[in-house]
Short mmCIF file of C-alpha atoms and ligand atoms in Angstrom, two decimals:
data_model
loop_
_atom_site.label_atom_id
_atom_site.label_comp_id
_atom_site.label_asym_id
_atom_site.label_seq_id
_atom_site.Cartn_x
_atom_site.Cartn_y
_atom_site.Cartn_z
CA MET A 18 124.52 74.17 29.18
CA PHE A 19 120.74 73.71 29.38
CA THR A 20 119.02 70.53 28.26
CA SER A 21 117.89 70.92 24.66
CA ILE A 22 114.22 71.66 24.03
CA ALA A 23 114.54 70.56 20.39
CA GLY A 24 111.40 68.84 19.15
CA ARG A 25 109.10 70.26 21.86
CA SER A 26 105.76 71.50 20.60
CA VAL A 27 105.25 75.15 21.42
CA VAL A 28 102.12 77.27 20.94
CA VAL A 29 102.66 81.05 20.87
CA THR A 30 99.58 83.28 20.85
CA GLY A 31 99.95 86.74 19.35
CA ALA A 32 102.90 85.53 17.30
CA THR A 33 102.02 87.19 14.00
CA ARG A 34 104.20 90.13 15.00
CA GLY A 35 105.97 91.84 17.88
CA ILE A 36 107.02 90.06 21.05
CA GLY A 37 105.16 86.86 20.18
CA LYS A 38 106.98 86.63 16.87
CA GLY A 39 110.25 87.13 18.75
CA ILE A 40 109.35 84.39 21.23
CA ALA A 41 108.48 82.05 18.34
CA ARG A 42 111.77 82.89 16.62
CA VAL A 43 113.78 82.11 19.76
CA PHE A 44 111.98 78.79 20.37
CA ALA A 45 112.26 77.81 16.69
CA GLY A 46 115.97 78.68 16.82
CA ALA A 47 116.29 76.25 19.75
CA GLY A 48 114.77 73.49 17.61
CA ALA A 49 111.20 73.60 18.91
CA ARG A 50 108.21 73.02 16.62
CA VAL A 51 106.02 76.10 16.81
CA LEU A 52 102.37 76.91 16.20
CA ILE A 53 101.81 80.60 15.47
CA VAL A 54 98.46 82.01 16.65
CA GLY A 55 96.85 85.31 15.61
CA ARG A 56 93.98 86.78 13.61
CA ASP A 57 95.84 88.37 10.68
CA ALA A 58 96.21 85.70 7.97
CA ASP A 59 98.85 87.54 5.92
CA ALA A 60 101.00 88.31 8.95
CA ALA A 61 100.66 84.74 10.23
CA LYS A 62 101.75 83.34 6.90
CA ALA A 63 104.68 85.78 6.71
CA THR A 64 105.85 84.68 10.17
CA VAL A 65 105.61 81.00 9.25
CA ASP A 66 107.50 81.63 5.99
CA GLU A 67 110.23 83.52 7.87
CA LEU A 68 110.67 80.73 10.42
CA SER A 69 110.41 77.94 7.83
CA ALA A 70 113.15 79.61 5.77
CA THR A 71 115.54 79.01 8.67
CA GLY A 72 114.69 75.29 8.60
CA ALA A 73 112.31 75.46 11.55
CA GLU A 74 109.05 73.51 11.74
CA ALA A 75 106.36 76.18 11.94
CA SER A 76 102.70 76.53 11.03
CA HIS A 77 99.83 78.79 11.98
CA VAL A 78 96.23 78.77 13.11
CA LEU A 79 93.98 81.81 12.88
CA ALA A 80 92.20 82.42 16.18
CA ASP A 81 90.88 85.14 18.45
CA VAL A 82 91.97 84.31 22.01
CA SER A 83 89.02 86.17 23.51
CA ARG A 84 86.72 83.45 22.11
CA ARG A 85 86.49 80.10 23.88
CA GLU A 86 85.79 78.10 20.71
CA ASP A 87 88.85 79.64 19.02
CA CYS A 88 91.05 78.65 21.97
CA GLN A 89 89.72 75.11 21.79
CA ARG A 90 90.58 75.10 18.09
CA ILE A 91 94.15 76.19 18.92
CA ALA A 92 94.56 73.23 21.28
CA ALA A 93 92.96 70.82 18.79
CA THR A 94 95.20 72.04 15.97
CA ALA A 95 98.33 71.68 18.09
CA THR A 96 97.32 68.19 19.14
CA GLU A 97 96.58 67.12 15.58
CA ARG A 98 99.59 68.80 13.95
CA LEU A 99 102.27 68.60 16.64
CA GLY A 100 101.04 65.62 18.63
CA GLY A 101 100.41 67.70 21.75
CA ILE A 102 101.53 70.82 23.59
CA ASP A 103 104.65 71.02 25.73
CA VAL A 104 104.78 74.81 26.05
CA LEU A 105 102.07 77.46 25.79
CA CYS A 106 103.23 81.06 25.53
CA ALA A 107 100.05 83.08 26.20
CA ASN A 108 101.29 86.35 24.78
CA ALA A 109 98.45 87.89 22.71
CA GLY A 110 97.55 91.34 23.94
CA ILE A 111 96.41 94.81 22.95
CA PHE A 112 97.18 98.21 24.44
CA PRO A 113 94.90 100.93 23.04
CA ALA A 114 95.10 104.05 25.22
CA ALA A 115 92.01 105.69 26.75
CA PRO A 116 91.97 108.26 29.56
CA LEU A 117 89.96 106.95 32.52
CA ALA A 118 87.46 109.83 32.31
CA GLU A 119 86.61 108.88 28.71
CA MET A 120 86.93 105.10 28.86
CA THR A 121 83.91 103.33 27.35
CA ASP A 122 82.43 99.91 28.10
CA LYS A 123 83.78 98.81 24.72
CA ASP A 124 87.31 99.99 25.60
CA ILE A 125 87.21 98.06 28.88
CA ASP A 126 85.67 94.92 27.40
CA GLU A 127 88.12 94.77 24.49
CA VAL A 128 91.23 95.14 26.63
CA LEU A 129 90.10 92.81 29.42
CA GLY A 130 88.59 90.42 26.87
CA THR A 131 91.82 89.95 24.94
CA ASN A 132 94.43 90.36 27.66
CA LEU A 133 92.84 88.74 30.70
CA ARG A 134 89.96 86.60 29.47
CA GLY A 135 92.13 85.57 26.48
CA THR A 136 94.90 84.44 28.82
CA ILE A 137 92.54 82.39 30.95
CA LEU A 138 90.75 80.85 27.97
CA SER A 139 93.93 79.90 26.15
CA VAL A 140 95.42 78.27 29.26
CA GLN A 141 92.16 76.45 30.00
CA ALA A 142 91.88 75.12 26.46
CA CYS A 143 95.45 73.76 26.47
CA LEU A 144 95.32 72.10 29.91
CA GLY A 145 94.67 68.56 28.63
CA PRO A 146 97.60 68.44 26.20
CA LEU A 147 99.88 70.27 28.65
CA ALA A 148 99.11 67.69 31.34
CA ALA A 149 99.62 64.85 28.84
CA SER A 150 103.07 66.27 28.05
CA GLY A 151 104.20 65.41 31.57
CA ARG A 152 106.38 68.54 31.57
CA GLY A 153 103.88 71.20 30.51
CA ARG A 154 104.98 74.80 30.71
CA VAL A 155 102.88 77.95 30.50
CA ILE A 156 104.54 81.32 30.07
CA LEU A 157 102.38 84.43 30.22
CA THR A 158 103.41 87.77 28.77
CA SER A 159 102.30 90.31 31.38
CA SER A 160 103.91 93.76 31.69
CA ILE A 161 105.55 96.08 34.17
CA THR A 162 102.51 98.33 33.53
CA GLY A 163 99.88 97.31 36.06
CA PRO A 164 101.81 94.87 38.25
CA ILE A 165 104.51 97.44 39.11
CA THR A 166 104.02 100.78 37.34
CA GLY A 167 101.27 102.97 35.91
CA TYR A 168 100.97 105.05 32.75
CA PRO A 169 98.21 107.54 31.86
CA GLY A 170 95.72 106.06 29.41
CA TRP A 171 96.37 102.49 30.43
CA ALA A 172 94.25 101.98 33.54
CA HIS A 173 92.30 99.17 31.85
CA TYR A 174 95.47 97.72 30.34
CA GLY A 175 97.27 97.84 33.70
CA ALA A 176 94.31 96.11 35.34
CA SER A 177 94.43 93.36 32.70
CA LYS A 178 98.17 92.83 33.14
CA ALA A 179 97.96 92.79 36.96
CA GLY A 180 94.95 90.47 36.62
CA GLN A 181 97.09 87.99 34.69
CA LEU A 182 99.31 87.68 37.78
CA GLY A 183 96.35 87.10 40.08
CA PHE A 184 95.29 84.31 37.74
CA LEU A 185 98.85 82.94 37.60
CA ARG A 186 99.21 82.44 41.35
CA THR A 187 96.13 80.27 41.79
CA ALA A 188 96.62 78.51 38.45
CA ALA A 189 100.16 77.55 39.56
CA ILE A 190 98.75 75.73 42.59
CA GLU A 191 96.01 73.98 40.62
CA LEU A 192 98.27 72.97 37.71
CA ALA A 193 101.10 71.67 39.89
CA ALA A 194 99.21 68.40 40.35
CA SER A 195 99.54 67.83 36.59
CA GLY A 196 103.24 68.69 36.58
CA ILE A 197 102.56 71.94 34.72
CA THR A 198 104.43 75.09 35.70
CA ILE A 199 103.11 78.56 34.93
CA ASN A 200 105.17 81.73 35.12
CA ALA A 201 105.10 85.22 33.64
CA VAL A 202 107.54 87.50 31.90
CA LEU A 203 106.99 91.20 32.61
CA PRO A 204 108.43 93.21 29.71
CA GLY A 205 109.35 96.85 30.04
CA ASN A 206 109.32 98.83 26.81
CA ILE A 207 110.16 96.50 23.95
CA ILE A 208 110.63 97.65 20.37
CA THR A 209 107.76 96.23 18.33
CA GLU A 210 105.51 97.37 15.52
CA GLY A 211 102.82 98.05 18.16
CA LEU A 212 105.11 100.20 20.28
CA ALA A 213 106.43 102.06 17.24
CA ASP A 214 102.84 103.20 16.63
CA LEU A 215 103.13 105.25 19.85
CA GLY A 216 105.64 107.54 18.11
CA GLU A 217 109.31 108.56 18.18
CA ASP A 218 108.84 110.98 21.11
CA TYR A 219 107.37 108.23 23.29
CA MET A 220 110.22 105.84 22.39
CA ALA A 221 112.99 108.43 22.99
CA GLY A 222 111.44 109.52 26.33
CA MET A 223 111.22 105.91 27.46
CA ALA A 224 114.81 105.08 26.51
CA ALA A 225 116.00 108.08 28.57
CA SER A 226 114.23 106.72 31.67
CA ILE A 227 115.78 103.24 31.46
CA PRO A 228 119.07 102.60 33.32
CA LEU A 229 120.39 100.45 30.45
CA ARG A 230 119.46 103.40 28.14
CA ARG A 231 117.76 101.35 25.48
CA LEU A 232 114.40 99.80 24.78
CA GLY A 233 114.33 96.03 24.86
CA SER A 234 114.29 93.69 21.88
CA VAL A 235 111.70 90.99 21.29
CA GLU A 236 114.50 88.45 21.71
CA ASP A 237 115.15 89.78 25.23
CA ILE A 238 111.66 88.53 26.09
CA GLY A 239 112.03 85.36 24.00
CA TYR A 240 115.12 84.24 25.92
CA ALA A 241 113.42 84.79 29.29
CA ALA A 242 110.49 82.68 28.06
CA LEU A 243 112.90 80.04 26.75
CA PHE A 244 114.60 79.82 30.14
CA LEU A 245 111.24 79.25 31.85
CA ALA A 246 110.57 76.40 29.39
CA THR A 247 113.84 74.55 30.12
CA GLU A 248 114.13 71.38 32.20
CA GLU A 249 116.35 73.35 34.51
CA ALA A 250 113.54 75.82 35.32
CA GLY A 251 111.18 72.97 36.23
CA TYR A 252 111.02 73.88 39.94
CA ILE A 253 109.92 77.47 39.27
CA THR A 254 106.18 78.11 39.24
CA GLY A 255 103.84 81.00 40.00
CA GLN A 256 106.70 83.47 39.55
CA THR A 257 107.50 86.54 37.49
CA ILE A 258 110.62 87.77 35.71
CA VAL A 259 110.89 91.48 34.96
CA VAL A 260 112.78 92.12 31.69
CA ASP A 261 112.99 95.90 31.48
CA GLY A 262 116.61 97.13 31.45
CA GLY A 263 116.12 98.29 35.04
CA GLN A 264 113.26 100.62 34.13
CA VAL A 265 111.29 100.10 37.36
CA LEU A 266 114.30 100.78 39.61
CA PRO A 267 114.96 104.56 39.70
CA GLU A 268 113.17 106.37 42.54
CA SER A 269 113.34 109.63 40.61
CA LEU A 270 114.86 111.10 37.44
CA ALA A 271 117.80 112.25 39.61
CA ALA A 272 118.64 108.59 40.19
CA LEU A 273 119.56 108.36 36.52
CA ASP A 274 122.04 111.28 36.59
CA GLY A 275 125.73 110.55 36.52
P1 NAP B 315 101.88 93.88 18.97
O1 NAP B 315 103.12 94.10 18.19
O2 NAP B 315 100.71 94.78 18.77
O3 NAP B 315 101.42 92.35 18.72
C1 NAP B 315 100.27 91.86 19.35
C2 NAP B 315 100.04 90.43 18.92
O4 NAP B 315 98.87 89.95 19.58
C3 NAP B 315 99.81 90.32 17.43
O5 NAP B 315 100.43 89.15 16.96
C4 NAP B 315 98.29 90.18 17.32
O6 NAP B 315 98.00 89.36 16.21
C5 NAP B 315 97.97 89.44 18.59
N1 NAP B 315 96.60 89.62 19.05
C6 NAP B 315 96.00 90.77 19.47
N2 NAP B 315 94.72 90.52 19.80
C7 NAP B 315 94.51 89.19 19.59
C8 NAP B 315 93.41 88.34 19.75
N3 NAP B 315 92.21 88.78 20.20
N4 NAP B 315 93.54 87.03 19.43
C9 NAP B 315 94.72 86.55 18.96
N5 NAP B 315 95.82 87.32 18.80
C10 NAP B 315 95.70 88.62 19.11
O7 NAP B 315 102.15 93.90 20.52
P2 NAP B 315 103.42 93.44 21.37
O8 NAP B 315 104.10 94.66 21.81
O9 NAP B 315 104.19 92.40 20.68
O10 NAP B 315 102.68 92.84 22.64
C11 NAP B 315 102.64 91.44 22.89
C12 NAP B 315 102.37 91.23 24.37
O11 NAP B 315 103.41 91.85 25.12
C13 NAP B 315 101.07 91.82 24.86
O12 NAP B 315 100.48 90.96 25.80
C14 NAP B 315 101.51 93.11 25.54
O13 NAP B 315 100.63 93.50 26.55
C15 NAP B 315 102.84 92.68 26.10
N6 NAP B 315 103.77 93.79 26.38
C16 NAP B 315 104.34 94.52 25.37
C17 NAP B 315 105.24 95.53 25.68
C18 NAP B 315 105.97 96.31 24.63
O14 NAP B 315 106.76 97.20 24.99
N7 NAP B 315 105.80 96.06 23.35
C19 NAP B 315 105.53 95.81 27.01
C20 NAP B 315 104.92 95.07 28.01
C21 NAP B 315 104.05 94.04 27.69
P3 NAP B 315 96.79 89.61 15.18
O15 NAP B 315 96.71 91.07 14.92
O16 NAP B 315 97.23 88.77 14.00
O17 NAP B 315 95.58 89.05 15.85
#
């Protein structure tokens, strides 16, 4: 139904596990050539092995997206290995909790450094190859937390995720001249290794507050990202897609009864 994206070169940051790995799996399944980005060498290799075993073309580069020189190395590696970049999925992110009253400078700097600065740096570094593609696509992984909702302990995280959308709207205007679109997927609660660390009680409580009564899968996010990368989505830029099973909709718990 959609034009094939087979052969496109796709960079996914934060793809050593979780949502990024799911995004990479979905793009690889659609025939794209993927570059996995993360800091954990063993996890990166395991992801590449898993994708390669399905016949996909996948490789990895170790990089910390909060560092400009690392982001430049990501773009250089993609250019050298894949011949360019058609799609950048800027997904890397962290979500350590810290109550506002106890939040340290280090807490703030780490979360904003990875989630917001890392998004900006990775997009900046890939601009040349994305423009050269002639159909460059950037897909950010934001969140419902910050842009739409709040959750205790995540004031800095929410600020970083809302900040990504502020960045997105101006970037969309600037990048349009190069034929690059930039959009964001806003996941609700998605089952990942990172989320599992928050515990069974957190996961069960969240599922009960979601109209579709389940947490999302990493593929749910991957398919939204894939759609935004299609030819057919080429007139969409500066926009957001919430993928949350309806989680942001109920006005109160009573709205979920019956
Ligand atoms: P996760 O399972 O903890 O995975 C995070 C990924 O980001 C890992 O691959 C990690 O790789 C990478 N990463 C972290 N810091 C990095 C850095 N400085 N440089 C490069 N890579 C880095 O988390 P996730 O749940 O998949 O989250 C992925 C994205 O989705 C984040 O942006 C998060 O805010 C967003 N999100 C998640 C949920 C959810 O329910 N899970 C909901 C809304 C939004 P290394 O450890 O190898 O560096």
